[in-house]
Amino acid sequence: MRWPLRQHPNLVPPSHCPQFNRLIPAPRSLSSSAPAQRREGTCWTPWFLFLCVVGTMPTIELNFGSLISLLGIVRFLEIFLSCTAFSLVAVHHSYSDSNGVWCMFTWCFCFVVSVLIILLEFIGLGPSLPISWHDFTSAFSMLASLMIFTTSIVYPSITITNNCSSSNCSYEGAATAMSCFCFVAYAVEVGLTRAKAEQVSSFLSTIPGLLKVFEAYVACLIFSLVDYGRFYAHFPGLQWCLAVYCICFIVTMFIIILTVGRCLGSLPHLEKILVGYNILAVLMYLTAAIVWPIYSFRGFPNCNRCPLWNNLLGVTFLTFFNLIAYIVDLVYSSKMVFVTAPA
C-alpha cells in the first residue's frame, strides 16, 4: 500500500512539532478562492507525520560511566553469578520438582532483569521511561536479594542429602555457592542504592520503601504455604488470618505500583495515609499472629516430618516476621512524618 502524495484536508497541521517545521518545507499557499478553514486544516501526508514523531523520540546517548561505576560492577557480578548458578543446575537437570523449577525461575528472572537494567542505563533510556527508574531499580534489587536468599536455602535442602555421592552433588554444591554469592551481590546493591538519611530520594530506596517490598514478598511466601492442604477452610479463625494476609498484600502492592508509576506523590496527605495504614496493618497482623497458632496447632499432633505441620509452622514464623516488619515500618514512617518533617 502506498501513501497518497496529496494533502489531506481533515488533519490538523502539527504546529506543536518543531521537528516537522525544520525537516519539511512550508507548503505552497492555496488559491485565494479556497476557504480559510480549509487552509488551516491542511496537513502533510502520514509519511511526514511519521518523521515528526521520530524527531520527537528521546536521543540515545551511550553512558559508559554506568558500566565502570561501582554499581555497574556489582550488577555485572550479579549477572555472572546468576548465570553460573542456573547453568550448573541445567547441566544435569537438577530441577525436576516444583521447588527446583522455582529456583531455576529465580536465577533466570534475576539474570534477565539485571541485563535489561544494565542495557537501558548504558543506552540512556532508563530515566526516559514513564516510570520512576530509581524506584524500580531499588525495588528490584530488594526483591532479587530476597528471592535469591530463599533459593539459596531451598535448593540445597531438596538436592543435597547426607549420603550424596553422585557426580551431580558437585554441580549442585557449586550452584548453591554461586547462589549465595549472588545474594551477597544483590544485598550490596541494596546498600548502594538505599537513600541516606540526609538525602531526598525516591520512596522505595528508603527503609520504609524497602520494607514494603519485604512485606509483599513475605506475604507471597505465606500464600504458597497456606495453599497446601487448604487447612484454613475448616476454621473461621484461619480464614480471618488469610483475609489479613490478602488485604495487607493488596494494599502494599498498590503502594509499590503507584510509586513506580510516579502516581503516589499525587495523593493528598500521603505521609499521614501511610502511617495510618501501617497502624492498621500492625493491628491486623497482631491478631493473625495470635489466632493462627491457636487454630493451627490446637489438637494437631506434633509431626516434624508431616508436610502440613511444617507449612503451618512456616506460616506462623512468617507471620511474626511480617508483624515485626510492619512495626519497624510504622516506627520509621512516624519518624519521617512527625520528627524530621519541617514545622
Short mmCIF file of C-alpha atoms in Angstrom, two decimals:
data_model
loop_
_atom_site.label_atom_id
_atom_site.label_comp_id
_atom_site.label_asym_id
_atom_site.label_seq_id
_atom_site.Cartn_x
_atom_site.Cartn_y
_atom_site.Cartn_z
CA MET A 1 0.00 0.00 0.00
CA ARG A 2 1.38 3.40 -0.98
CA TRP A 3 0.75 6.59 0.95
CA PRO A 4 -1.04 9.28 -1.08
CA LEU A 5 1.14 12.18 -2.13
CA ARG A 6 -1.54 14.79 -1.73
CA GLN A 7 -2.52 16.91 1.21
CA HIS A 8 -5.26 15.64 3.48
CA PRO A 9 -7.96 18.23 4.26
CA ASN A 10 -9.22 16.64 7.50
CA LEU A 11 -5.99 16.64 9.52
CA VAL A 12 -4.76 19.43 11.76
CA PRO A 13 -1.26 20.73 10.97
CA PRO A 14 1.25 19.73 13.65
CA SER A 15 2.23 23.26 14.62
CA HIS A 16 3.38 21.98 18.02
CA CYS A 17 6.16 19.94 16.43
CA PRO A 18 9.32 21.98 15.71
CA GLN A 19 10.97 18.95 14.08
CA PHE A 20 8.19 18.93 11.48
CA ASN A 21 8.79 22.55 10.55
CA ARG A 22 12.53 22.01 10.41
CA LEU A 23 12.51 18.85 8.31
CA ILE A 24 9.63 19.69 5.94
CA PRO A 25 9.46 22.87 3.86
CA ALA A 26 6.43 25.05 4.13
CA PRO A 27 3.55 24.04 1.81
CA ARG A 28 2.59 26.13 -1.13
CA SER A 29 -0.15 28.59 -0.49
CA LEU A 30 -3.55 27.57 -1.72
CA SER A 31 -5.53 29.64 -4.14
CA SER A 32 -7.25 32.69 -2.78
CA SER A 33 -10.60 31.21 -3.70
CA ALA A 34 -10.15 28.40 -1.13
CA PRO A 35 -11.84 28.98 2.19
CA ALA A 36 -9.71 29.97 5.18
CA GLN A 37 -10.86 26.99 7.22
CA ARG A 38 -9.52 24.63 4.59
CA ARG A 39 -6.14 26.32 4.59
CA GLU A 40 -5.91 25.99 8.41
CA GLY A 41 -6.91 22.33 8.33
CA THR A 42 -4.40 21.36 5.65
CA CYS A 43 -1.65 18.94 6.67
CA TRP A 44 1.05 16.85 5.06
CA THR A 45 0.83 13.14 4.35
CA PRO A 46 1.18 10.44 7.07
CA TRP A 47 4.78 9.84 5.98
CA PHE A 48 5.74 13.34 7.09
CA LEU A 49 3.80 12.83 10.31
CA PHE A 50 5.92 9.75 10.93
CA LEU A 51 9.05 11.86 10.50
CA CYS A 52 7.66 14.30 13.03
CA VAL A 53 7.09 11.55 15.59
CA VAL A 54 10.58 10.12 15.03
CA GLY A 55 12.06 13.55 15.52
CA THR A 56 10.50 13.83 18.99
CA MET A 57 11.83 10.46 20.24
CA PRO A 58 14.49 10.57 23.01
CA THR A 59 18.06 10.66 21.81
CA ILE A 60 20.18 7.60 22.60
CA GLU A 61 23.42 8.58 24.33
CA LEU A 62 25.80 5.83 25.39
CA ASN A 63 26.70 6.07 29.07
CA PHE A 64 29.97 4.23 29.56
CA GLY A 65 30.20 5.53 33.12
CA SER A 66 27.33 3.29 34.18
CA LEU A 67 29.40 0.24 33.23
CA ILE A 68 32.58 1.11 35.15
CA SER A 69 30.92 2.57 38.24
CA LEU A 70 30.79 0.58 41.48
CA LEU A 71 27.09 -0.08 40.99
CA GLY A 72 27.69 -1.25 37.42
CA ILE A 73 30.44 -3.63 38.52
CA VAL A 74 28.16 -5.10 41.20
CA ARG A 75 25.44 -5.65 38.59
CA PHE A 76 27.90 -7.43 36.30
CA LEU A 77 28.75 -9.73 39.22
CA GLU A 78 25.04 -10.41 39.73
CA ILE A 79 24.66 -11.35 36.07
CA PHE A 80 27.71 -13.62 36.13
CA LEU A 81 26.76 -15.38 39.37
CA SER A 82 23.10 -15.92 38.49
CA CYS A 83 24.03 -17.18 35.01
CA THR A 84 26.59 -19.56 36.51
CA ALA A 85 24.07 -20.87 39.05
CA PHE A 86 21.34 -21.81 36.60
CA SER A 87 23.91 -23.11 34.08
CA LEU A 88 25.33 -25.55 36.64
CA VAL A 89 21.83 -26.74 37.53
CA ALA A 90 20.79 -27.05 33.90
CA VAL A 91 23.75 -29.31 33.06
CA HIS A 92 22.29 -32.29 34.95
CA HIS A 93 18.64 -31.16 35.01
CA SER A 94 18.59 -30.95 38.80
CA TYR A 95 15.30 -29.08 38.98
CA SER A 96 12.63 -31.72 38.43
CA ASP A 97 10.17 -30.86 41.22
CA SER A 98 8.28 -27.61 41.81
CA ASN A 99 10.87 -26.26 44.23
CA GLY A 100 13.65 -26.85 41.72
CA VAL A 101 11.65 -25.11 38.99
CA TRP A 102 11.14 -22.15 41.33
CA CYS A 103 14.89 -21.94 41.92
CA MET A 104 15.59 -22.01 38.19
CA PHE A 105 12.98 -19.32 37.62
CA THR A 106 14.56 -17.12 40.30
CA TRP A 107 18.04 -17.29 38.80
CA CYS A 108 16.78 -16.75 35.24
CA PHE A 109 14.45 -13.91 36.23
CA CYS A 110 17.16 -12.03 38.12
CA PHE A 111 19.62 -12.59 35.27
CA VAL A 112 17.25 -11.25 32.59
CA VAL A 113 16.12 -8.18 34.53
CA SER A 114 19.69 -7.29 35.55
CA VAL A 115 20.80 -7.49 31.91
CA LEU A 116 17.86 -5.30 30.92
CA ILE A 117 18.71 -2.69 33.57
CA ILE A 118 22.35 -2.51 32.51
CA LEU A 119 21.38 -2.23 28.84
CA LEU A 120 18.81 0.54 29.43
CA GLU A 121 21.21 2.54 31.58
CA PHE A 122 24.02 2.09 29.07
CA ILE A 123 21.98 3.48 26.17
CA GLY A 124 20.44 6.16 28.40
CA LEU A 125 16.80 5.09 28.03
CA GLY A 126 16.21 4.08 31.66
CA PRO A 127 15.48 7.57 33.04
CA SER A 128 13.40 8.35 29.92
CA LEU A 129 10.85 5.63 30.63
CA PRO A 130 7.46 6.75 32.01
CA ILE A 131 8.25 5.22 35.41
CA SER A 132 10.35 6.16 38.40
CA TRP A 133 13.56 4.46 37.31
CA HIS A 134 15.32 4.75 40.66
CA ASP A 135 12.29 3.34 42.47
CA PHE A 136 12.13 0.46 40.00
CA THR A 137 15.81 -0.48 40.35
CA SER A 138 15.70 -0.17 44.15
CA ALA A 139 12.59 -2.35 44.40
CA PHE A 140 14.05 -4.95 42.04
CA SER A 141 17.35 -5.18 43.91
CA MET A 142 15.47 -5.74 47.17
CA LEU A 143 13.15 -8.29 45.57
CA ALA A 144 16.04 -10.10 43.88
CA SER A 145 18.02 -10.32 47.13
CA LEU A 146 15.01 -11.85 48.90
CA MET A 147 14.33 -14.31 46.07
CA ILE A 148 17.98 -15.38 45.81
CA PHE A 149 18.20 -15.73 49.60
CA THR A 150 15.17 -18.03 49.61
CA THR A 151 16.58 -20.02 46.71
CA SER A 152 19.95 -20.41 48.44
CA ILE A 153 18.14 -22.11 51.33
CA VAL A 154 15.54 -24.13 49.43
CA TYR A 155 17.72 -25.57 46.66
CA PRO A 156 20.38 -27.32 48.79
CA SER A 157 17.72 -28.58 51.20
CA ILE A 158 15.99 -30.52 48.39
CA THR A 159 19.01 -31.62 46.33
CA ILE A 160 21.98 -32.12 48.67
CA THR A 161 21.44 -35.01 51.10
CA ASN A 162 23.64 -36.56 53.76
CA ASN A 163 24.62 -39.57 51.62
CA CYS A 164 25.12 -37.61 48.43
CA SER A 165 27.85 -39.40 46.46
CA SER A 166 26.87 -38.93 42.84
CA SER A 167 28.61 -36.62 40.39
CA ASN A 168 25.64 -34.27 40.47
CA CYS A 169 26.41 -33.26 44.03
CA SER A 170 29.45 -31.25 42.96
CA TYR A 171 27.36 -29.28 40.47
CA GLU A 172 24.57 -28.76 42.99
CA GLY A 173 27.03 -27.62 45.64
CA ALA A 174 28.69 -25.21 43.21
CA ALA A 175 25.29 -23.85 42.16
CA THR A 176 24.41 -23.29 45.83
CA ALA A 177 27.69 -21.43 46.40
CA MET A 178 27.10 -19.23 43.33
CA SER A 179 23.59 -18.52 44.58
CA CYS A 180 24.91 -17.45 47.98
CA PHE A 181 27.47 -15.13 46.37
CA CYS A 182 24.72 -13.76 44.12
CA PHE A 183 22.64 -12.93 47.20
CA VAL A 184 25.59 -11.02 48.65
CA ALA A 185 25.93 -9.06 45.40
CA TYR A 186 22.26 -8.07 45.40
CA ALA A 187 22.47 -7.15 49.09
CA VAL A 188 25.42 -4.88 48.26
CA GLU A 189 23.34 -3.23 45.52
CA VAL A 190 20.55 -2.61 48.04
CA GLY A 191 23.07 -0.90 50.29
CA LEU A 192 24.45 1.19 47.43
CA THR A 193 21.04 2.38 46.18
CA ARG A 194 19.47 2.94 49.59
CA ALA A 195 18.83 6.61 50.30
CA LYS A 196 20.82 8.09 53.15
CA ALA A 197 19.14 9.96 55.97
CA GLU A 198 20.21 13.38 54.70
CA GLN A 199 19.24 12.71 51.09
CA VAL A 200 15.90 13.42 49.44
CA SER A 201 15.37 10.47 47.15
CA SER A 202 12.70 8.12 45.87
CA PHE A 203 10.40 6.38 48.33
CA LEU A 204 11.34 2.77 47.53
CA SER A 205 15.02 3.49 48.19
CA THR A 206 14.25 4.47 51.79
CA ILE A 207 13.89 2.00 54.64
CA PRO A 208 10.04 2.18 54.66
CA GLY A 209 10.03 1.59 50.89
CA LEU A 210 12.37 -1.39 51.13
CA LEU A 211 10.23 -2.77 53.94
CA LYS A 212 7.20 -2.55 51.63
CA VAL A 213 8.95 -4.90 49.20
CA PHE A 214 9.89 -7.23 52.07
CA GLU A 215 6.32 -7.30 53.38
CA ALA A 216 4.88 -8.11 49.96
CA TYR A 217 7.40 -10.89 49.37
CA VAL A 218 6.81 -12.49 52.76
CA ALA A 219 3.07 -12.42 52.05
CA CYS A 220 3.72 -14.31 48.81
CA LEU A 221 5.64 -16.95 50.76
CA ILE A 222 2.74 -17.23 53.18
CA PHE A 223 0.32 -17.78 50.29
CA SER A 224 2.50 -20.56 48.90
CA LEU A 225 2.48 -22.36 52.26
CA VAL A 226 -1.17 -21.78 53.12
CA ASP A 227 -2.36 -23.26 49.83
CA TYR A 228 -1.03 -26.72 50.76
CA GLY A 229 -3.92 -28.85 52.07
CA ARG A 230 -6.23 -25.81 52.39
CA PHE A 231 -6.32 -26.34 56.14
CA TYR A 232 -7.75 -22.85 56.64
CA ALA A 233 -11.08 -23.82 55.03
CA HIS A 234 -12.18 -25.67 58.19
CA PHE A 235 -11.77 -22.85 60.74
CA PRO A 236 -13.17 -19.27 60.61
CA GLY A 237 -10.21 -18.01 62.61
CA LEU A 238 -7.75 -19.17 59.95
CA GLN A 239 -9.95 -17.62 57.27
CA TRP A 240 -9.66 -14.29 59.09
CA CYS A 241 -5.88 -14.68 59.10
CA LEU A 242 -5.93 -15.36 55.36
CA ALA A 243 -8.03 -12.22 54.86
CA VAL A 244 -5.43 -10.24 56.81
CA TYR A 245 -2.63 -11.55 54.58
CA CYS A 246 -4.59 -10.76 51.41
CA ILE A 247 -5.70 -7.24 52.41
CA CYS A 248 -2.25 -6.15 53.54
CA PHE A 249 -0.62 -7.68 50.47
CA ILE A 250 -3.02 -5.92 48.06
CA VAL A 251 -2.59 -2.52 49.70
CA THR A 252 1.20 -2.89 49.87
CA MET A 253 1.42 -3.89 46.21
CA PHE A 254 -0.85 -0.96 45.34
CA ILE A 255 1.58 1.40 47.08
CA ILE A 256 4.58 -0.11 45.27
CA ILE A 257 2.88 0.10 41.86
CA LEU A 258 1.81 3.70 42.42
CA THR A 259 5.34 4.60 43.48
CA VAL A 260 6.99 3.05 40.44
CA GLY A 261 4.34 4.65 38.21
CA ARG A 262 5.01 8.12 39.68
CA CYS A 263 1.44 8.38 40.95
CA LEU A 264 1.94 8.09 44.71
CA GLY A 265 3.03 11.71 45.16
CA SER A 266 -0.26 13.00 43.75
CA LEU A 267 -2.22 11.67 46.74
CA PRO A 268 -3.06 14.34 49.36
CA HIS A 269 -1.64 13.86 52.87
CA LEU A 270 0.41 10.91 51.66
CA GLU A 271 2.66 10.57 54.71
CA LYS A 272 -0.24 10.50 57.15
CA ILE A 273 -2.09 7.99 54.97
CA LEU A 274 0.92 5.66 55.05
CA VAL A 275 1.23 6.00 58.82
CA GLY A 276 -2.48 5.23 59.24
CA TYR A 277 -2.19 2.17 57.00
CA ASN A 278 0.85 0.92 58.94
CA ILE A 279 -1.07 1.23 62.21
CA LEU A 280 -3.96 -0.75 60.74
CA ALA A 281 -1.60 -3.39 59.30
CA VAL A 282 0.18 -3.82 62.65
CA LEU A 283 -3.13 -4.37 64.45
CA MET A 284 -4.36 -6.82 61.83
CA TYR A 285 -1.12 -8.81 61.80
CA LEU A 286 -1.10 -8.81 65.60
CA THR A 287 -4.46 -10.58 65.59
CA ALA A 288 -3.21 -13.02 62.92
CA ALA A 289 -0.07 -13.77 64.94
CA ILE A 290 -2.29 -14.75 67.90
CA VAL A 291 -5.13 -16.50 66.09
CA TRP A 292 -3.13 -18.54 63.56
CA PRO A 293 -1.09 -20.64 66.06
CA ILE A 294 -4.17 -21.23 68.24
CA TYR A 295 -6.31 -22.66 65.45
CA SER A 296 -3.43 -24.39 63.63
CA PHE A 297 -1.87 -26.40 66.45
CA ARG A 298 -4.83 -26.94 68.77
CA GLY A 299 -5.40 -30.68 68.79
CA PHE A 300 -2.90 -31.21 65.98
CA PRO A 301 -0.33 -33.95 66.70
CA ASN A 302 3.32 -32.92 66.67
CA CYS A 303 4.74 -34.36 63.46
CA ASN A 304 8.10 -32.96 62.36
CA ARG A 305 8.05 -34.96 59.13
CA CYS A 306 4.47 -34.03 58.22
CA PRO A 307 4.36 -31.51 55.33
CA LEU A 308 1.16 -29.91 56.64
CA TRP A 309 2.68 -29.39 60.08
CA ASN A 310 5.81 -27.85 58.57
CA ASN A 311 3.75 -25.50 56.40
CA LEU A 312 1.62 -24.36 59.33
CA LEU A 313 4.74 -23.75 61.38
CA GLY A 314 6.33 -21.85 58.49
CA VAL A 315 3.26 -19.61 58.18
CA THR A 316 3.48 -18.90 61.91
CA PHE A 317 7.10 -17.75 61.69
CA LEU A 318 6.47 -15.71 58.54
CA THR A 319 3.51 -14.02 60.22
CA PHE A 320 5.74 -12.89 63.06
CA PHE A 321 8.40 -11.75 60.57
CA ASN A 322 5.87 -9.60 58.75
CA LEU A 323 4.50 -8.28 62.04
CA ILE A 324 7.99 -7.13 63.01
CA ALA A 325 8.47 -5.60 59.56
CA TYR A 326 5.23 -3.61 59.82
CA ILE A 327 6.19 -2.40 63.30
CA VAL A 328 9.58 -1.20 62.06
CA ASP A 329 7.88 0.35 59.04
CA LEU A 330 5.47 2.19 61.36
CA VAL A 331 8.34 3.48 63.50
CA TYR A 332 10.32 4.80 60.53
CA SER A 333 7.25 6.27 58.83
CA SER A 334 6.19 8.04 62.02
CA LYS A 335 9.71 9.37 62.45
CA MET A 336 9.75 10.72 58.90
CA VAL A 337 6.35 12.44 59.37
CA PHE A 338 6.36 13.72 62.96
CA VAL A 339 10.07 14.12 63.74
CA THR A 340 12.02 15.01 60.60
CA ALA A 341 9.19 16.86 58.84
CA PRO A 342 9.66 20.64 58.78
CA ALA A 343 7.38 22.66 61.01
#
